[in-house]
GROMACS .gro file of C-alpha atoms in nm:
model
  391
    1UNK     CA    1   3.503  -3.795  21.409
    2UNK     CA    2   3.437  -4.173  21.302
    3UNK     CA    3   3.481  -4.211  20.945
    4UNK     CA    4   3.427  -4.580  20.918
    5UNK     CA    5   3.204  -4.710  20.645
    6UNK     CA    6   2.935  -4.979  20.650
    7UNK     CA    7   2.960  -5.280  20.437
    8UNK     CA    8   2.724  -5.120  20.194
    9UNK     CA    9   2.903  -4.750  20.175
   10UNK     CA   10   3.236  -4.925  20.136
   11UNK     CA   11   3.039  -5.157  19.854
   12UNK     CA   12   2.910  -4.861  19.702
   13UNK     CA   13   3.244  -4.672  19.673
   14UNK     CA   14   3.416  -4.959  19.537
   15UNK     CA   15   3.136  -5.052  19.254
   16UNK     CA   16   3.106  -5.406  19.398
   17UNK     CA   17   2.891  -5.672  19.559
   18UNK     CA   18   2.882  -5.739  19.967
   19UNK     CA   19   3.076  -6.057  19.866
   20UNK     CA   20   3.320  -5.912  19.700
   21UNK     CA   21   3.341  -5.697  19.943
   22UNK     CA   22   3.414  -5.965  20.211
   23UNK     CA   23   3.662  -6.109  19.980
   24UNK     CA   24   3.891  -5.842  19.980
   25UNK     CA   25   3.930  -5.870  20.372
   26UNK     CA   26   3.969  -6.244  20.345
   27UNK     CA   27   4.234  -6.172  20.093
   28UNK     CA   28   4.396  -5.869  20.323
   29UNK     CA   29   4.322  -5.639  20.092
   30UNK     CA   30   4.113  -5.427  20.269
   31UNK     CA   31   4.121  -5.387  20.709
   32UNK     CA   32   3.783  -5.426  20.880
   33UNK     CA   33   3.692  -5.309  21.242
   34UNK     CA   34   3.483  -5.383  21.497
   35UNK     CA   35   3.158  -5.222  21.575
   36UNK     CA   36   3.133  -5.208  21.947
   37UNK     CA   37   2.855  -5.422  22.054
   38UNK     CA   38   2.769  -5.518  21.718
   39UNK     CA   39   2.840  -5.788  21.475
   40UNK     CA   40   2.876  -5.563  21.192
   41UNK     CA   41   3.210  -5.434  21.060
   42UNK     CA   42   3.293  -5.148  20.962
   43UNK     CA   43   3.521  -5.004  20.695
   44UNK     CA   44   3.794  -4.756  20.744
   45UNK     CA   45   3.706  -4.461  20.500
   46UNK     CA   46   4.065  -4.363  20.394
   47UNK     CA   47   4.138  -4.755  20.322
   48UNK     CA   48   3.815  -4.798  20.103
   49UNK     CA   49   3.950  -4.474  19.918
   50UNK     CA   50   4.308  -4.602  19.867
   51UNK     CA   51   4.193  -4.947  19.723
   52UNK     CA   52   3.882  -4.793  19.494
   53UNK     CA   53   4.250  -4.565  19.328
   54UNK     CA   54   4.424  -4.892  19.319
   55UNK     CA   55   4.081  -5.090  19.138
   56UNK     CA   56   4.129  -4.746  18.909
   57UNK     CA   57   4.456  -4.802  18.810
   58UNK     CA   58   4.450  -5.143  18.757
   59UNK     CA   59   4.153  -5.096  18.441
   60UNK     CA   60   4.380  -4.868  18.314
   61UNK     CA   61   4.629  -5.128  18.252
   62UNK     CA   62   4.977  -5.085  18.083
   63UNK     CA   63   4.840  -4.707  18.023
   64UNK     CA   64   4.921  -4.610  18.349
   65UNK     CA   65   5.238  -4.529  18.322
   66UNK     CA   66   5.205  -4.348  18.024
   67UNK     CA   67   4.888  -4.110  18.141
   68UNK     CA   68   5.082  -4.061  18.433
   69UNK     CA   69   5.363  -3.864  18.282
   70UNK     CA   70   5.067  -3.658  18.132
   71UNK     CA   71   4.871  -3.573  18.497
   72UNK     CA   72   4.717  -3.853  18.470
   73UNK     CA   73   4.724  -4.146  18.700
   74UNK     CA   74   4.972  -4.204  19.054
   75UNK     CA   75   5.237  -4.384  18.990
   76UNK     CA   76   5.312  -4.358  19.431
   77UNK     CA   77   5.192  -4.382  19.741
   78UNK     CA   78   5.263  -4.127  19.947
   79UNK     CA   79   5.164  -4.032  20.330
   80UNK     CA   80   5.279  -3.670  20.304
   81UNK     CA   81   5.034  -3.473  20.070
   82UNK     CA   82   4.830  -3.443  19.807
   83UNK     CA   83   4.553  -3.261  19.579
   84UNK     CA   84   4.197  -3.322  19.660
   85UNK     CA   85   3.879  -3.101  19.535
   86UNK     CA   86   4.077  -2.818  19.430
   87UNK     CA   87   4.249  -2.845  19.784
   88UNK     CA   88   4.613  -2.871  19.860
   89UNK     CA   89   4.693  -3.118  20.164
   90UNK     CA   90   4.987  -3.172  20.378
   91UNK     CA   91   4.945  -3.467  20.572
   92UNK     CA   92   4.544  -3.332  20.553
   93UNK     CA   93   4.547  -3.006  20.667
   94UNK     CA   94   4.491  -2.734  20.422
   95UNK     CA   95   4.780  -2.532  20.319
   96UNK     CA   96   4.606  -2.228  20.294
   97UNK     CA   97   4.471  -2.236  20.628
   98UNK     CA   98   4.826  -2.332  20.744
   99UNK     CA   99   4.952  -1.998  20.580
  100UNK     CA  100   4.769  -1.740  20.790
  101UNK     CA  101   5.044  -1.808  21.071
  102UNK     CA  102   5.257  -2.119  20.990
  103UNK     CA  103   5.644  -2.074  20.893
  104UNK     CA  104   5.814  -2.303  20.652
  105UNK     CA  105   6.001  -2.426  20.973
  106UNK     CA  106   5.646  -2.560  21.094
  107UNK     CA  107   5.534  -2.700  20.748
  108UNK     CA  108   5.869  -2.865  20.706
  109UNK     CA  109   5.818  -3.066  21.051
  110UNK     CA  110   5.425  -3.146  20.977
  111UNK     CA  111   5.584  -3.288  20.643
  112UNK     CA  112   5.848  -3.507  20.750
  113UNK     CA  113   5.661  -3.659  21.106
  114UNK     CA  114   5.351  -3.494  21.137
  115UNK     CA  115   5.531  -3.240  21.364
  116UNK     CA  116   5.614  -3.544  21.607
  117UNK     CA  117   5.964  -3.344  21.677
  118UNK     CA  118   6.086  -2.970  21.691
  119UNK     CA  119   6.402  -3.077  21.432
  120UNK     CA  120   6.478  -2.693  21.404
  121UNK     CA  121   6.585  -2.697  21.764
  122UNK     CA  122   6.944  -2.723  21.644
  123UNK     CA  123   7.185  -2.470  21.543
  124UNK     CA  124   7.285  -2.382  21.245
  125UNK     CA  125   7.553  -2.588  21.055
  126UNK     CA  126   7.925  -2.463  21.028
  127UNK     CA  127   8.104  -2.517  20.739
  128UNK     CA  128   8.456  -2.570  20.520
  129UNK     CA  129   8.542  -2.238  20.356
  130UNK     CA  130   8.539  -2.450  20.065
  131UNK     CA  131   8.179  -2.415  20.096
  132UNK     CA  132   8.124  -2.110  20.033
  133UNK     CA  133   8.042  -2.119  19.714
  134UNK     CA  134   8.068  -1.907  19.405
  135UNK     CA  135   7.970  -1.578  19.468
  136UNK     CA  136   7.926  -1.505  19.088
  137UNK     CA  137   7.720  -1.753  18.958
  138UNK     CA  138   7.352  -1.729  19.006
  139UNK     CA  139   7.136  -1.870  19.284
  140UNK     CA  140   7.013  -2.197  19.159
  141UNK     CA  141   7.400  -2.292  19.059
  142UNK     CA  142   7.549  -2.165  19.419
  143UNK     CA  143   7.263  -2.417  19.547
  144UNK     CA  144   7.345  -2.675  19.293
  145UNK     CA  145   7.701  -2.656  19.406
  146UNK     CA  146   7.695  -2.677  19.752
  147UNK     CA  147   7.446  -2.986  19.747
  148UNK     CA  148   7.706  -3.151  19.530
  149UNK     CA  149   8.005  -3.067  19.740
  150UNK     CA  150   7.823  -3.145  20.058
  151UNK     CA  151   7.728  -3.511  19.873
  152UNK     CA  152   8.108  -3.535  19.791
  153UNK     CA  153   8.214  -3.450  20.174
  154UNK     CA  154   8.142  -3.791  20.354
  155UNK     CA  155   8.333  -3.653  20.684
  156UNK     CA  156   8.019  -3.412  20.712
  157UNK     CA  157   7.798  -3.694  20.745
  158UNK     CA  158   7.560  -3.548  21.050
  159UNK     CA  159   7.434  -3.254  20.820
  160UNK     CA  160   7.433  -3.476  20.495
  161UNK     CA  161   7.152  -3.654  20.725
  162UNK     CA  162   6.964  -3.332  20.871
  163UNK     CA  163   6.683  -3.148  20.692
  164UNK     CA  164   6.715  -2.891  20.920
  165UNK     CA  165   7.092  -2.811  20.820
  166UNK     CA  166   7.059  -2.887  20.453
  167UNK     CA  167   6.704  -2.668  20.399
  168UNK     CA  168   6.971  -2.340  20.605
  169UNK     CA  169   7.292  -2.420  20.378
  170UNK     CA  170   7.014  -2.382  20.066
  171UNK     CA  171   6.935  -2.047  20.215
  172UNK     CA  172   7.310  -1.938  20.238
  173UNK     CA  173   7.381  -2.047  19.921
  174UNK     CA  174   7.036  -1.873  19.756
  175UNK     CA  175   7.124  -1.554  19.981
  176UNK     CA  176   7.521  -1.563  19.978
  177UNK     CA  177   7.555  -1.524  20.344
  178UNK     CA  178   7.636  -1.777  20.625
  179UNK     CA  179   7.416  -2.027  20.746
  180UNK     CA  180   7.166  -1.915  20.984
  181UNK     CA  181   6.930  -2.036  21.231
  182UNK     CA  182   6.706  -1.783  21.225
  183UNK     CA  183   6.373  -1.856  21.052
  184UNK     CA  184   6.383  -1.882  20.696
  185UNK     CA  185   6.158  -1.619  20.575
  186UNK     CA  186   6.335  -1.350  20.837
  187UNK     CA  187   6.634  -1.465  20.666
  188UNK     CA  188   6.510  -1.347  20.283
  189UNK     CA  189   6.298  -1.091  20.445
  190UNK     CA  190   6.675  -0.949  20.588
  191UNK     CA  191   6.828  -0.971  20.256
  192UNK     CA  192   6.603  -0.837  20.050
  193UNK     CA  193   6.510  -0.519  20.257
  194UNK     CA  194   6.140  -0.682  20.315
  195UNK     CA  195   5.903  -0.495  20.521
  196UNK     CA  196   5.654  -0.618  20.797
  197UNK     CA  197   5.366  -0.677  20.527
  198UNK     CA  198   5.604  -0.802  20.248
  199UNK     CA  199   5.772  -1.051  20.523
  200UNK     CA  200   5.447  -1.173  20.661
  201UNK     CA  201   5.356  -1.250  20.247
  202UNK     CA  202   5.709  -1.468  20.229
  203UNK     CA  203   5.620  -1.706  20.523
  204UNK     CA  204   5.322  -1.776  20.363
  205UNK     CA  205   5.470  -1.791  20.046
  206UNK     CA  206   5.698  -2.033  20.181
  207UNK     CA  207   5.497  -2.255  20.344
  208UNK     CA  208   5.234  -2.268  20.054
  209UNK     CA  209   5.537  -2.397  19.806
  210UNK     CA  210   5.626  -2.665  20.085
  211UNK     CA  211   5.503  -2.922  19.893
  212UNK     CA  212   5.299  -3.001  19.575
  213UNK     CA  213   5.252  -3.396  19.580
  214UNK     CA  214   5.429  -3.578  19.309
  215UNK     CA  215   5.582  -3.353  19.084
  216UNK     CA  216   5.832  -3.363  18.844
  217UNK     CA  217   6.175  -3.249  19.106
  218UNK     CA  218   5.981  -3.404  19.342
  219UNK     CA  219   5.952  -3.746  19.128
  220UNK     CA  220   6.372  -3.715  19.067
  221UNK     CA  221   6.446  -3.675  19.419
  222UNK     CA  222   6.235  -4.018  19.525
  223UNK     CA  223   6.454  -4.150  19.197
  224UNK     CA  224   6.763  -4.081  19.380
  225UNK     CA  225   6.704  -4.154  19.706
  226UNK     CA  226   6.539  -4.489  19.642
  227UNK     CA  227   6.886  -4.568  19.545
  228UNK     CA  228   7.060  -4.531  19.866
  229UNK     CA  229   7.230  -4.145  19.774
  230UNK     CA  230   7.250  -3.920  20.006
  231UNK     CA  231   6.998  -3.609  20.130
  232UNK     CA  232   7.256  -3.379  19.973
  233UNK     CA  233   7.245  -3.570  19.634
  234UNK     CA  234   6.862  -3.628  19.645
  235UNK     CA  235   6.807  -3.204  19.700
  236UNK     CA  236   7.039  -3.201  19.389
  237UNK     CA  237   6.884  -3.425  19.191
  238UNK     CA  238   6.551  -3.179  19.264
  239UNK     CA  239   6.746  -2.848  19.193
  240UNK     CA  240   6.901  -2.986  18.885
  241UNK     CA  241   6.462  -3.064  18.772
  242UNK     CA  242   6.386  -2.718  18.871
  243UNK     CA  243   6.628  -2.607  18.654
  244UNK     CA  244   6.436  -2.640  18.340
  245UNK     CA  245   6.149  -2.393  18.199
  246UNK     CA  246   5.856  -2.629  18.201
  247UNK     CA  247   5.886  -2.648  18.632
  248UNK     CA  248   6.161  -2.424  18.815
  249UNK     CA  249   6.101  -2.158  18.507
  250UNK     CA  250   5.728  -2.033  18.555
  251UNK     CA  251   5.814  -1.670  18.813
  252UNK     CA  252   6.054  -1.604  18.558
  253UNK     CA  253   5.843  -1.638  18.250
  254UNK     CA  254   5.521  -1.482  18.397
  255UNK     CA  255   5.745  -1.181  18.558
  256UNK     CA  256   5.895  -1.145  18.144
  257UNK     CA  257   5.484  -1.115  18.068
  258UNK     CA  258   5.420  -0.854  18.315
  259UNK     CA  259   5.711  -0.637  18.217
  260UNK     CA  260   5.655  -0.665  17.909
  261UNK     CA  261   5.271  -0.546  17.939
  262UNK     CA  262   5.379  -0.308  18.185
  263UNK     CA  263   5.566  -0.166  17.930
  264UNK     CA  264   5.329  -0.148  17.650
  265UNK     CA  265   5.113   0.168  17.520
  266UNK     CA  266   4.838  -0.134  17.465
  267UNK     CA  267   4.886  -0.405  17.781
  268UNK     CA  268   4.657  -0.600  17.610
  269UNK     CA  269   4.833  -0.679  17.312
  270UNK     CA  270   5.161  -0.718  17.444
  271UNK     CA  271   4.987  -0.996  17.656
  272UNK     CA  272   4.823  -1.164  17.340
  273UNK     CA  273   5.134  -1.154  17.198
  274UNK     CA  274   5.378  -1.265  17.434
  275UNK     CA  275   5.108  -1.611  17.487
  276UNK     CA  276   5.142  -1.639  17.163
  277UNK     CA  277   5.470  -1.805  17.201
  278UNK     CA  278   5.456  -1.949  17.544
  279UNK     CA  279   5.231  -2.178  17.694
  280UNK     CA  280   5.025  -1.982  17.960
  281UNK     CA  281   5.064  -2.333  18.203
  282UNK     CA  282   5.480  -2.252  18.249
  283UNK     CA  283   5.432  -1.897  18.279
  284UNK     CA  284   5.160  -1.795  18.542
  285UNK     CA  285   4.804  -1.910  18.441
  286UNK     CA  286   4.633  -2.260  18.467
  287UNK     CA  287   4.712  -2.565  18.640
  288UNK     CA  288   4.584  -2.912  18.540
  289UNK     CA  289   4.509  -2.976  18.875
  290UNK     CA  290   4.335  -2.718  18.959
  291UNK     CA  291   4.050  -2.646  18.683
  292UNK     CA  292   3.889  -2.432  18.926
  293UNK     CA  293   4.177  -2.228  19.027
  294UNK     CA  294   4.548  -2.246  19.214
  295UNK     CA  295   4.478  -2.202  19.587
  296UNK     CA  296   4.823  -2.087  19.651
  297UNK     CA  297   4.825  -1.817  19.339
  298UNK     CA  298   4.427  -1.730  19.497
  299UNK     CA  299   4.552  -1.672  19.833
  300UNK     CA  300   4.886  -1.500  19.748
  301UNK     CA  301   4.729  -1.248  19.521
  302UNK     CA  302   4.406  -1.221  19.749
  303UNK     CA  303   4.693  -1.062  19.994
  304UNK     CA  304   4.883  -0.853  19.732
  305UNK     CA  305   4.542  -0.691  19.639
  306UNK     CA  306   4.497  -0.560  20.012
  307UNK     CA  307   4.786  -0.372  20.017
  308UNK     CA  308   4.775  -0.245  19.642
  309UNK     CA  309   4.563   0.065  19.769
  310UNK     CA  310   4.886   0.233  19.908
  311UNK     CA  311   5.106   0.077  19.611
  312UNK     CA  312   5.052   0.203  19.262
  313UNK     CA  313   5.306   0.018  19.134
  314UNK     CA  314   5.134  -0.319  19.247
  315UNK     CA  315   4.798  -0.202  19.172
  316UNK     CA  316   4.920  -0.159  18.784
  317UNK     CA  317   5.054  -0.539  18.790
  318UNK     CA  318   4.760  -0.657  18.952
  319UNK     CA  319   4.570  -0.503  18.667
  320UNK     CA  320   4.811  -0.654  18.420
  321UNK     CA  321   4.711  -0.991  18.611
  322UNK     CA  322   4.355  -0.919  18.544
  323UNK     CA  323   4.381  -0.874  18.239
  324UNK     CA  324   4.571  -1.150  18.106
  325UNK     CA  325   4.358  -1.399  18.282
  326UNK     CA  326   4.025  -1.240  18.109
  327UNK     CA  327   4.264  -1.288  17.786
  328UNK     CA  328   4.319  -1.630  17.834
  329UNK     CA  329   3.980  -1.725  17.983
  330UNK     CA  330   4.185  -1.916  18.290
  331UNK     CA  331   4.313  -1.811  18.643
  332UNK     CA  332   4.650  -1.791  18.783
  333UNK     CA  333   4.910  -1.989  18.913
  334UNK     CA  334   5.144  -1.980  19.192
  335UNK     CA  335   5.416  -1.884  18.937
  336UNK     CA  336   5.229  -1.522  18.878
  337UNK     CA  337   5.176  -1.469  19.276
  338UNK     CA  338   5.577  -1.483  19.293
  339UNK     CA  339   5.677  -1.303  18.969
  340UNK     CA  340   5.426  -1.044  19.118
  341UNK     CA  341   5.559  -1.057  19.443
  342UNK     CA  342   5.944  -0.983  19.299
  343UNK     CA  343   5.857  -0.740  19.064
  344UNK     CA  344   5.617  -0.494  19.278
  345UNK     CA  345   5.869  -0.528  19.552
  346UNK     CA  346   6.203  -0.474  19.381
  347UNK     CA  347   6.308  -0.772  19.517
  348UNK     CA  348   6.584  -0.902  19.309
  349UNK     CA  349   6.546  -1.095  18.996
  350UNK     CA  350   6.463  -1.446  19.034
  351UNK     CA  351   6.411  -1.419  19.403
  352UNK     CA  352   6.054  -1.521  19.324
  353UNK     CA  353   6.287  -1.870  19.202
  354UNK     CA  354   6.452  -1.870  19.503
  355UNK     CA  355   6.138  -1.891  19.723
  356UNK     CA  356   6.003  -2.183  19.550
  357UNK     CA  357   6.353  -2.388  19.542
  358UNK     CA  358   6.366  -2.299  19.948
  359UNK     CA  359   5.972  -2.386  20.009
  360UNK     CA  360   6.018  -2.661  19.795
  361UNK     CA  361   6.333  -2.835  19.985
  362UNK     CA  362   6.043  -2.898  20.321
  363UNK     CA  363   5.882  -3.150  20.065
  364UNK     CA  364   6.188  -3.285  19.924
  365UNK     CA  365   6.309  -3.429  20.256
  366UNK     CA  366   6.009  -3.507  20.311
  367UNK     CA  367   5.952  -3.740  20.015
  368UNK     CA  368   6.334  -3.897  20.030
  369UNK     CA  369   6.303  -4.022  20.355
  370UNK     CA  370   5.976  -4.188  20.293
  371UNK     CA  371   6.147  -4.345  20.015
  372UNK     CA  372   6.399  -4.469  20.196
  373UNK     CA  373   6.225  -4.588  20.455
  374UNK     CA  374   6.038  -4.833  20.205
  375UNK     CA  375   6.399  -4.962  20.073
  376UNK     CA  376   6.218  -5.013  19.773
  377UNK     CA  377   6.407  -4.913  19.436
  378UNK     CA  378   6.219  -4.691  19.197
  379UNK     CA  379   6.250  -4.882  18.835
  380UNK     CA  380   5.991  -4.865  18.602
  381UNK     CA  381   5.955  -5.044  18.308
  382UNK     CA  382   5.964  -4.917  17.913
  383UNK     CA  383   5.689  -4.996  17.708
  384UNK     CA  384   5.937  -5.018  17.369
  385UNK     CA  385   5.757  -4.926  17.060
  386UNK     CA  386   6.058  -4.947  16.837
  387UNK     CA  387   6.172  -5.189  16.582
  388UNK     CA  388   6.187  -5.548  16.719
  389UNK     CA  389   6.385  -5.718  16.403
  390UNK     CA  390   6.607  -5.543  16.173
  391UNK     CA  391   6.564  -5.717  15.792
   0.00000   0.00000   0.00000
């Protein structure tokens, strides 16, 4: 399908005249193509698009920055995804239609090259004992630690360079076993006693967490790898962001909700009450980017409800799920499709964390090694609004 635009579509888009229009290609800002037999150019859609967000930006002037850290404007260009119409993209194809059969294997490789190589090929890494971890501490600090010991071990350099090894060393270190090459949601599904219906909901789970744009781990890892660090360190550096409540914390607060209403003689006003307190966004419903609705949470749940007719136990959450989104006049996030998920399935607690810091590892590779590629340094300026001259 041609999706070149005439002169006057591009115009349009762009709110200018023809000759500005014609300016912009004089000045390389904007590609124009032949039109077979024609004189008349034509306009490549997705480049008329890119420079009409760039136009936006630059009104917005020294604000940018600042509306950006508030989902506001991009502060990147990126090749690999992003949010359009209430539509998550990886490299644009919908990651919901992706989902009915995808693994996180497949999403990983459409992420990184458009699926130009099989990286998974390989077998799985071996590693120093000293690796192993510690079998105490909880998931997201095993994974923490063996990123930063694998950054630390320059004689390991081959897997400190492979996705593919790095994304099956996070699984060890979430699971506690050894690394694996067996597909990544067989490998939870194992460990967690999963069945056929509940493993076929974790690859989609998986691949539907791949990747979510620019956000905030997301953000630190293109930080860290602009500077030259390693994979290992730039996976860190996104662990260490899903660490905190406001990103890696949302399965964990909305599964608090649901037991909590769950175990309430009035569901209702144990859900008032418990949103009293916590902002609904970083604990299951809403999503700035999605005012009509989180396709991931919409498809997840849309699969939990067919199979809550032979599960009481889920059919009471879902209700719970129902409820509180009547309550708060807004529809779920991904965060209550995984709390959901682990709590109906006795899964353990914070496994529902553990799928999104797995899913989430595709995009991270994804996004450092764009960075890299552009060996550009990411260094914003302040705008200082401080004291210029003490008296």
């Amino acid at each position: 399908m041609n999706n070149d635009l005439s002169a006057t579509e591009a115009a349009r888009l762009l709110n200018v005249s023809l000759p500005t229009l014609y300016s912009y290609v004089s000045r390389g800002l904007l590609a124009s193509v032949s039109n077979g037999d024609s004189r008349r150019k034509r306009y490549p859609q997705e480049d008329v698009l890119r420079l009409a967000a760039r136009k936006n930006d630059a009104r917005h002037g020294g604000q940018t920055a600042v509306a950006a850290m508030h989902w506001g404007l991009p502060v990147l260009e990126t090749r690999i995804s992003h949010i359009f119409d209430g539509r998550l993209l990886y490299r644009g194809c919908d990651a919901t239609a992706l989902a009915e059969s995808a693994t996180l294997e497949t999403a990983a490789g459409l992420l990184w090259d458009d699926n130009a190589i099989d990286y998974f090929q390989q077998d799985a890494p071996v590693l120093p004992q000293e690796l192993a971890g510690a079998p105490d501490a909880p998931p997201l600090a095993r994974a923490m630690l063996a990123m930063a010991m694998l950054a630390s071990m320059p004689a390991l350099a081959d897997i400190l360079k492979s996705g593919p090894a790095l994304m099956r060393i996070l699984a060890a270190a979430l699971l506690q076993t050894a690394p694996s090459a067996l597909p990544l949601h067989l490998q939870l599904a194992q460990v967690w006693h999963a069945d056929a219906q509940q493993t076929e909901l974790l690859r989609a789970a998986l691949v539907l967490l791949a990747d979510h744009e620019l956000n905030a781990s997301t953000f630190a890892v293109r930080c860290v790898a602009s500077t030259g660090a390693s994979l290992a360190a730039a996976l860190m550096a996104g662990l260490a962001a899903l660490s905190g409540d406001k990103h890696g914390g949302g399965s964990a607060a909305a599964r608090r909700m649901l037991m909590q209403a769950l175990a309430a003689p009035d569901a209702s006003a144990a859900i008032g009450a418990y949103y009293k307190t916590t902002t609904p966004e970083f604990a299951g419903f809403g999503h700035p980017l999605y005012p009509d609705g989180d396709p991931r949470a919409a498809y997840l749940l849309g699969s939990l409800t067919t199979m809550a007719h032979e599960k009481p136990e889920l059919a009471a959450i879902l209700a719970v799920c129902a409820a509180a989104g009547e309550l708060l006049d807004t529809r779920p996030n991904a965060d209550l499709a995984l709390a959901a998920m682990e709590l109906a399935f006795g899964w353990p607690e914070g496994s529902g964390w553990s799928v999104f810091m797995l899913a989430r590892s595709a995009g991270w590779i994804a996004h450092a090694a764009e960075q890299a590629a552009s060996a550009a340094l990411i260094r914003p300026r302040a705008r200082y609004i401080g004291r210029h001259q003490r008296d």
